[in-house]
Amino acid sequence: MAPPQRSRVPLEFGGPLGAAALMLLLPATLVHLLLAARSAPAHLLAPPPALPAPGALWSPWALQLCLGWLGLQVALYLLPARKVAEGLQLKDKSRLLYPINGFQALVLTALLLGLGLWAGLPLDALADMLLPLAFAATLTAFVVSILLFVKSLMAHPSALAPGGNSGNPVYDFFLGRELNPRIISFDIKYFCELRPGLLGWVLINLALLMQEAKLRGSPSLAMCLVNGFQLLYVGDALWHEEAILTTMDIMHDGFGFMLAFGNLVWVPFTYSLQAQFLLHHPQPLGLPLAAGICLLNAVGYYIFRGANSQKNTFRKNPSDPSVAGLETIPTATGQQLLVSGWWGVVRHPNYLGDIIMALAWSLPCGVTHLLPYFYLLYFIALLLHREARDELQCLQKYGLAWQEYCQRVPYRIVPYVY
Ligand SMILES: NC(=O)C1=CN([C@@H]2O[C@H](COP(=O)(O)OP(=O)(O)OC[C@H]3O[C@@H](n4cnc5c(N)ncnc54)[C@H](OP(=O)(O)O)[C@@H]3O)[C@@H](O)[C@H]2O)C=CC1
Ligand SMILES: CC(C)=CCC[C@@H](C)[C@H]1CC=C2C3=C(CC[C@@]21C)[C@@]1(C)CC[C@H](O)C(C)(C)[C@@H]1CC3
């Protein structure tokens, strides 16, 4: 087989050196955050009071729980789906099929959990195991990434993602070489993107809420808000599972360590940081402020969902009545760009809504500590970087049409600001 054509896409994330640094820094940052959240000072920028003993990181039981959780979600993914959706057209003009049964997996997981709790499952014990669980999940992410990299060496060149095929093994391992790695019809990236990590996130949140109820008699209003907001976010992602098929991760990015670690480790263990903080640092929250925070989250969700659904509907069927009247810019590829509606306000309205929700998730933790705002700060940095990556990809894809879009929609994320 001819050697794969090396992609000429510019290197990102600082190239091989940056990728190697991130593969060390991300797990170290995770350990720091987990230790800081449960420490009294809860300093984000200072070293945690005490480093964990090696024995505190490794637990065979935690690894079994991780693998068991993964196995359960794989089984739920393989159940008959209410619908099978087609992905966007690939380079070879084919379209992959994706089962749409994520919300079904959420409901079945909740039912199994309810049954377990009724039988006396000590779910709150998970709150005491976050460190070994995160270590086990990180180990799993590394093993999955190695297997994916080896698998990609046998993939056809047309199956490779433009980004993660530089020829440098460290960089390609991090970014991911194969665009849609599958085992028969099981899509590994699509599965990881929405199931084990997102559902694990809300499971950890619930365990933290239950432990707070055990400690203080009942969960605080702040803990209930954070759990509710983030359950809405995960439930929405799974209800609109099909919309992920038109996002960057599925369309452009290969599946390597970055997304494997991001999905399996970073999401469940750092996105639950507010709940972790609240368990160890109870925050008073009055009803008027709580009502204001709920309104803020609702505004963010309205923008997030409206923009994502509008673009996804338009991409799937431009003649759909809900988007047919929108103004568009034709491009040389045959695809059109929306230039009115949500996507006529700023070039990434969905990011704006998501950032507003991230702020609403942090506010119930009060303003005495920076740690609960880590997600907001990280997320803004992630989306700014992601927006720049996407702009480059769209400029390469659409050329003059994208330049016209940028002239007519000059702001990227925040109207009249950025
Ligand atoms: N919670 C979290 O950790 C994260 C959440 N997210 C969220 O995921 C969601 C998806 O974001 P992301 O995956 O970055 O990608 P987007 O959903 O923003 O999709 C970007 C793609 O949309 C298409 N597009 C861009 N502008 C237009 C337009 N004017 N008209 C039509 N199509 C357009 C282009 O693809 P093409 O033209 O090829 O179809 C572009 O590559 C966002 O809401 C984001 O907030 C993202 C990252 C992390
Ligand atoms: C620092 C680090 C490891 C970064 C990796 C980034 C990933 C954590 C994120 C990249 C894109 C993501 C998306 C979601 C979760 C986080 C990751 C994987 C997402 C599934 C969250 C729910 C949303 O509704 C979504 C489906 C739009 C979204 C898709 C992108």
Coordinates of C-alpha atoms in Angstrom, one line a residue, residues 18-296:
G18 CA 3.5 20.9 22.8
A19 CA 1.7 17.6 22.4
A20 CA 4.2 15.8 24.6
A21 CA 4.0 18.5 27.2
L22 CA 0.2 18.4 27.2
M23 CA 0.2 14.6 27.7
L24 CA 2.1 15.2 30.9
L25 CA 0.5 18.5 32.0
L26 CA -3.1 17.5 31.6
P27 CA -3.0 14.5 34.0
A28 CA -0.9 16.5 36.5
T29 CA -3.4 19.4 36.3
L30 CA -6.2 16.9 36.9
V31 CA -4.5 15.6 40.1
H32 CA -3.9 19.1 41.3
L33 CA -7.5 20.1 40.8
L34 CA -8.9 17.0 42.6
L35 CA -6.6 17.6 45.5
A36 CA -7.2 21.3 45.7
A37 CA -11.0 20.9 45.6
R38 CA -11.0 18.8 48.7
S39 CA -8.4 20.8 50.6
A40 CA -9.5 23.5 53.0
P41 CA -7.7 26.4 51.3
A42 CA -8.9 25.2 47.8
H43 CA -6.2 27.3 46.1
L44 CA -6.3 27.0 42.3
L45 CA -2.9 28.6 41.7
A46 CA -1.0 27.3 44.8
P47 CA 0.4 23.7 45.2
P48 CA -2.0 21.4 47.1
P49 CA -1.3 21.1 50.8
A50 CA -0.2 17.4 50.5
L51 CA 0.7 15.3 47.5
P52 CA -1.0 11.9 47.4
A53 CA 0.9 8.7 48.4
P54 CA 1.3 6.5 45.3
G55 CA -1.0 4.0 47.0
A56 CA -3.8 6.7 46.9
L57 CA -3.6 6.8 43.1
W58 CA -3.7 3.1 42.3
S59 CA -6.7 0.9 43.1
P60 CA -7.6 -2.3 41.3
W61 CA -11.1 -1.8 42.4
A62 CA -11.2 1.7 40.8
L63 CA -9.9 0.2 37.5
Q64 CA -12.6 -2.5 37.7
L65 CA -15.3 0.2 38.2
C66 CA -13.9 2.2 35.3
L67 CA -13.9 -0.8 32.9
G68 CA -17.3 -2.0 34.2
W69 CA -18.7 1.5 33.5
L70 CA -17.3 1.5 30.0
G71 CA -18.6 -2.0 29.4
L72 CA -22.1 -1.0 30.5
Q73 CA -22.1 2.0 28.2
V74 CA -20.9 -0.1 25.3
A75 CA -23.7 -2.6 25.9
L76 CA -26.3 0.2 26.0
Y77 CA -24.7 1.7 22.8
L78 CA -25.2 -1.7 21.0
L79 CA -28.9 -1.9 21.9
P80 CA -31.3 -1.4 19.1
A81 CA -31.6 2.4 18.3
R82 CA -34.8 4.3 17.8
K83 CA -33.1 5.9 14.7
V84 CA -30.0 5.5 12.6
A85 CA -28.6 8.8 11.3
E86 CA -26.3 9.4 8.3
G87 CA -23.1 11.3 8.9
L88 CA -21.9 14.1 6.6
Q89 CA -20.3 13.0 3.3
L90 CA -16.7 11.8 3.7
K91 CA -13.8 12.4 1.3
D92 CA -14.7 9.2 -0.6
K93 CA -18.3 10.4 -1.0
S94 CA -19.6 7.7 1.5
R95 CA -21.6 8.4 4.6
L96 CA -21.3 6.5 7.9
L97 CA -24.3 5.4 9.9
Y98 CA -24.7 6.3 13.6
P99 CA -27.2 4.9 16.1
I100 CA -29.2 7.5 17.8
N101 CA -29.8 6.0 21.2
G102 CA -27.9 8.2 23.6
F103 CA -30.9 9.5 25.5
Q104 CA -32.1 5.9 25.8
A105 CA -28.7 5.0 27.4
L106 CA -29.2 7.9 29.9
V107 CA -32.7 6.7 30.8
L108 CA -31.5 3.0 31.2
T109 CA -28.5 4.1 33.2
A110 CA -30.8 6.1 35.5
L111 CA -33.1 3.1 35.9
L112 CA -30.2 0.8 36.7
L113 CA -28.9 3.3 39.1
G114 CA -32.3 3.7 40.8
L115 CA -32.5 0.0 41.1
G116 CA -29.0 -0.1 42.6
L117 CA -29.8 2.6 45.1
W118 CA -33.0 0.9 46.1
A119 CA -30.9 -2.2 46.8
G120 CA -28.5 -0.2 48.9
L121 CA -25.8 0.7 46.4
P122 CA -23.4 3.1 48.3
L123 CA -23.1 5.5 45.3
D124 CA -21.8 8.3 47.6
A125 CA -18.7 6.2 48.2
L126 CA -17.6 7.3 44.6
A127 CA -17.0 10.8 46.0
D128 CA -14.1 9.3 48.1
M129 CA -12.6 7.5 45.2
L130 CA -12.2 10.3 42.6
L131 CA -8.4 10.2 42.7
P132 CA -8.0 6.5 42.0
L133 CA -10.9 6.6 39.6
A134 CA -9.3 9.4 37.7
F135 CA -5.9 7.6 37.6
A136 CA -7.6 4.4 36.3
A137 CA -9.5 6.4 33.7
T138 CA -6.2 8.1 32.6
L139 CA -4.6 4.7 32.3
T140 CA -7.6 3.5 30.2
A141 CA -7.3 6.6 28.0
F142 CA -3.6 5.9 27.3
V143 CA -4.3 2.3 26.5
V144 CA -7.2 3.2 24.2
S145 CA -5.0 5.8 22.5
I146 CA -2.2 3.3 21.9
L147 CA -4.6 0.8 20.4
L148 CA -6.2 3.4 18.2
F149 CA -2.7 4.5 17.0
V150 CA -1.7 1.0 16.1
K151 CA -5.1 0.5 14.4
S152 CA -4.6 3.7 12.4
L153 CA -1.3 2.4 11.0
M154 CA -3.4 -0.2 9.1
A155 CA -6.1 2.2 8.0
H156 CA -6.5 3.3 4.4
P157 CA -5.0 6.8 3.7
S158 CA -8.5 8.1 2.9
A159 CA -9.6 7.2 6.4
L160 CA -7.0 9.5 8.0
A161 CA -7.9 12.9 9.5
P162 CA -6.1 15.9 7.9
G163 CA -4.7 17.1 11.2
G164 CA -3.2 14.1 12.9
N165 CA -1.2 12.7 10.0
S166 CA 2.0 14.8 10.2
G167 CA 4.4 11.9 10.2
N168 CA 5.6 12.7 13.8
P169 CA 4.4 9.8 16.0
V170 CA 4.1 12.0 19.2
Y171 CA 2.0 14.7 17.5
D172 CA -0.1 12.2 15.6
F173 CA -0.7 10.1 18.8
F174 CA -1.9 13.2 20.5
L175 CA -4.1 14.5 17.8
G176 CA -5.3 11.2 16.4
R177 CA -4.6 9.8 12.9
E178 CA -7.9 8.1 12.1
L179 CA -11.0 10.2 11.5
N180 CA -13.6 7.6 12.2
P181 CA -12.0 4.6 14.0
R182 CA -14.5 1.8 14.0
I183 CA -14.7 -1.9 15.0
I184 CA -17.1 -3.2 12.5
S185 CA -20.0 -0.7 12.9
F186 CA -19.0 0.5 16.5
D187 CA -17.8 4.0 16.1
I188 CA -15.2 4.5 18.9
K189 CA -15.0 8.4 18.7
Y190 CA -18.8 8.9 18.5
F191 CA -19.3 6.5 21.4
C192 CA -16.6 8.2 23.6
E193 CA -17.7 11.7 22.7
L194 CA -21.2 11.3 24.3
R195 CA -21.5 8.3 26.5
P196 CA -18.9 7.3 29.2
G197 CA -17.6 10.8 29.9
L198 CA -20.8 12.8 29.9
L199 CA -22.8 10.1 31.8
G200 CA -19.8 9.6 34.2
W201 CA -19.8 13.4 34.8
V202 CA -23.4 13.5 36.1
L203 CA -22.9 10.2 38.0
I204 CA -20.0 11.8 39.9
N205 CA -22.1 14.9 40.5
L206 CA -24.9 12.7 42.0
A207 CA -22.4 10.9 44.2
L208 CA -21.1 14.2 45.5
L209 CA -24.7 15.4 46.1
M210 CA -25.5 12.2 48.0
Q211 CA -22.4 12.5 50.1
E212 CA -23.3 16.1 51.0
A213 CA -26.8 14.9 52.0
K214 CA -25.2 12.2 54.2
L215 CA -22.9 14.7 55.8
R216 CA -25.3 17.6 56.3
G217 CA -28.7 16.0 56.3
S218 CA -29.7 17.4 52.9
P219 CA -28.0 18.7 49.8
S220 CA -27.4 22.5 49.6
L221 CA -29.3 24.6 47.1
A222 CA -26.0 25.4 45.4
M223 CA -25.2 21.7 44.9
C224 CA -28.7 21.1 43.6
L225 CA -28.4 23.9 41.1
V226 CA -25.0 22.7 39.8
N227 CA -26.3 19.1 39.5
G228 CA -29.5 20.3 37.8
F229 CA -27.7 22.6 35.3
Q230 CA -25.2 20.0 34.3
L231 CA -27.8 17.2 34.1
L232 CA -29.7 19.5 31.7
Y233 CA -26.5 20.0 29.6
V234 CA -25.8 16.3 29.4
G235 CA -29.5 15.3 28.8
D236 CA -29.6 18.0 26.1
A237 CA -26.4 16.6 24.4
L238 CA -27.9 13.1 24.4
W239 CA -31.4 14.2 23.3
H240 CA -29.8 16.1 20.4
E241 CA -27.2 13.4 19.8
E242 CA -27.5 13.7 16.0
A243 CA -26.3 17.3 16.2
I244 CA -22.8 16.1 17.1
L245 CA -22.4 14.8 13.6
T246 CA -21.9 18.4 12.3
T247 CA -19.4 19.4 15.0
M248 CA -15.6 19.7 14.6
D249 CA -14.7 16.7 16.6
I250 CA -16.7 14.3 14.4
M251 CA -16.2 16.1 11.1
H252 CA -12.5 17.1 11.2
D253 CA -10.6 15.8 14.2
G254 CA -8.9 12.4 14.4
F255 CA -9.5 10.4 17.5
G256 CA -6.2 10.3 19.5
F257 CA -5.1 10.9 23.1
M258 CA -6.5 14.5 23.2
L259 CA -10.1 13.4 22.6
A260 CA -9.7 10.0 24.3
F261 CA -8.4 11.7 27.5
G262 CA -10.8 14.6 27.0
N263 CA -13.8 12.4 26.8
L264 CA -12.9 9.6 29.3
V265 CA -11.1 11.7 32.0
W266 CA -11.2 15.4 31.6
V267 CA -14.9 15.7 31.2
P268 CA -16.1 13.5 34.1
F269 CA -13.4 14.6 36.6
T270 CA -12.8 18.3 35.9
Y271 CA -16.4 19.2 34.8
S272 CA -17.6 18.0 38.2
L273 CA -15.2 20.4 40.0
Q274 CA -17.9 22.8 41.2
A275 CA -19.8 19.9 42.9
Q276 CA -16.5 18.6 44.3
F277 CA -15.8 22.1 45.7
L278 CA -19.3 22.5 47.2
L279 CA -19.0 19.1 49.0
H280 CA -16.0 20.4 51.0
H281 CA -16.8 24.1 51.0
P282 CA -20.6 24.6 51.5
Q283 CA -21.8 27.9 50.1
P284 CA -25.0 29.8 51.3
L285 CA -27.2 30.7 48.4
G286 CA -30.4 32.8 48.8
L287 CA -33.4 32.3 46.6
P288 CA -33.2 35.6 44.8
L289 CA -29.6 35.0 43.7
A290 CA -30.5 31.4 42.8
A291 CA -33.4 32.6 40.7
G292 CA -31.0 35.0 38.9
I293 CA -28.5 32.3 38.2
C294 CA -31.2 30.0 36.9
L295 CA -32.3 32.8 34.5
L296 CA -28.6 33.2 33.4

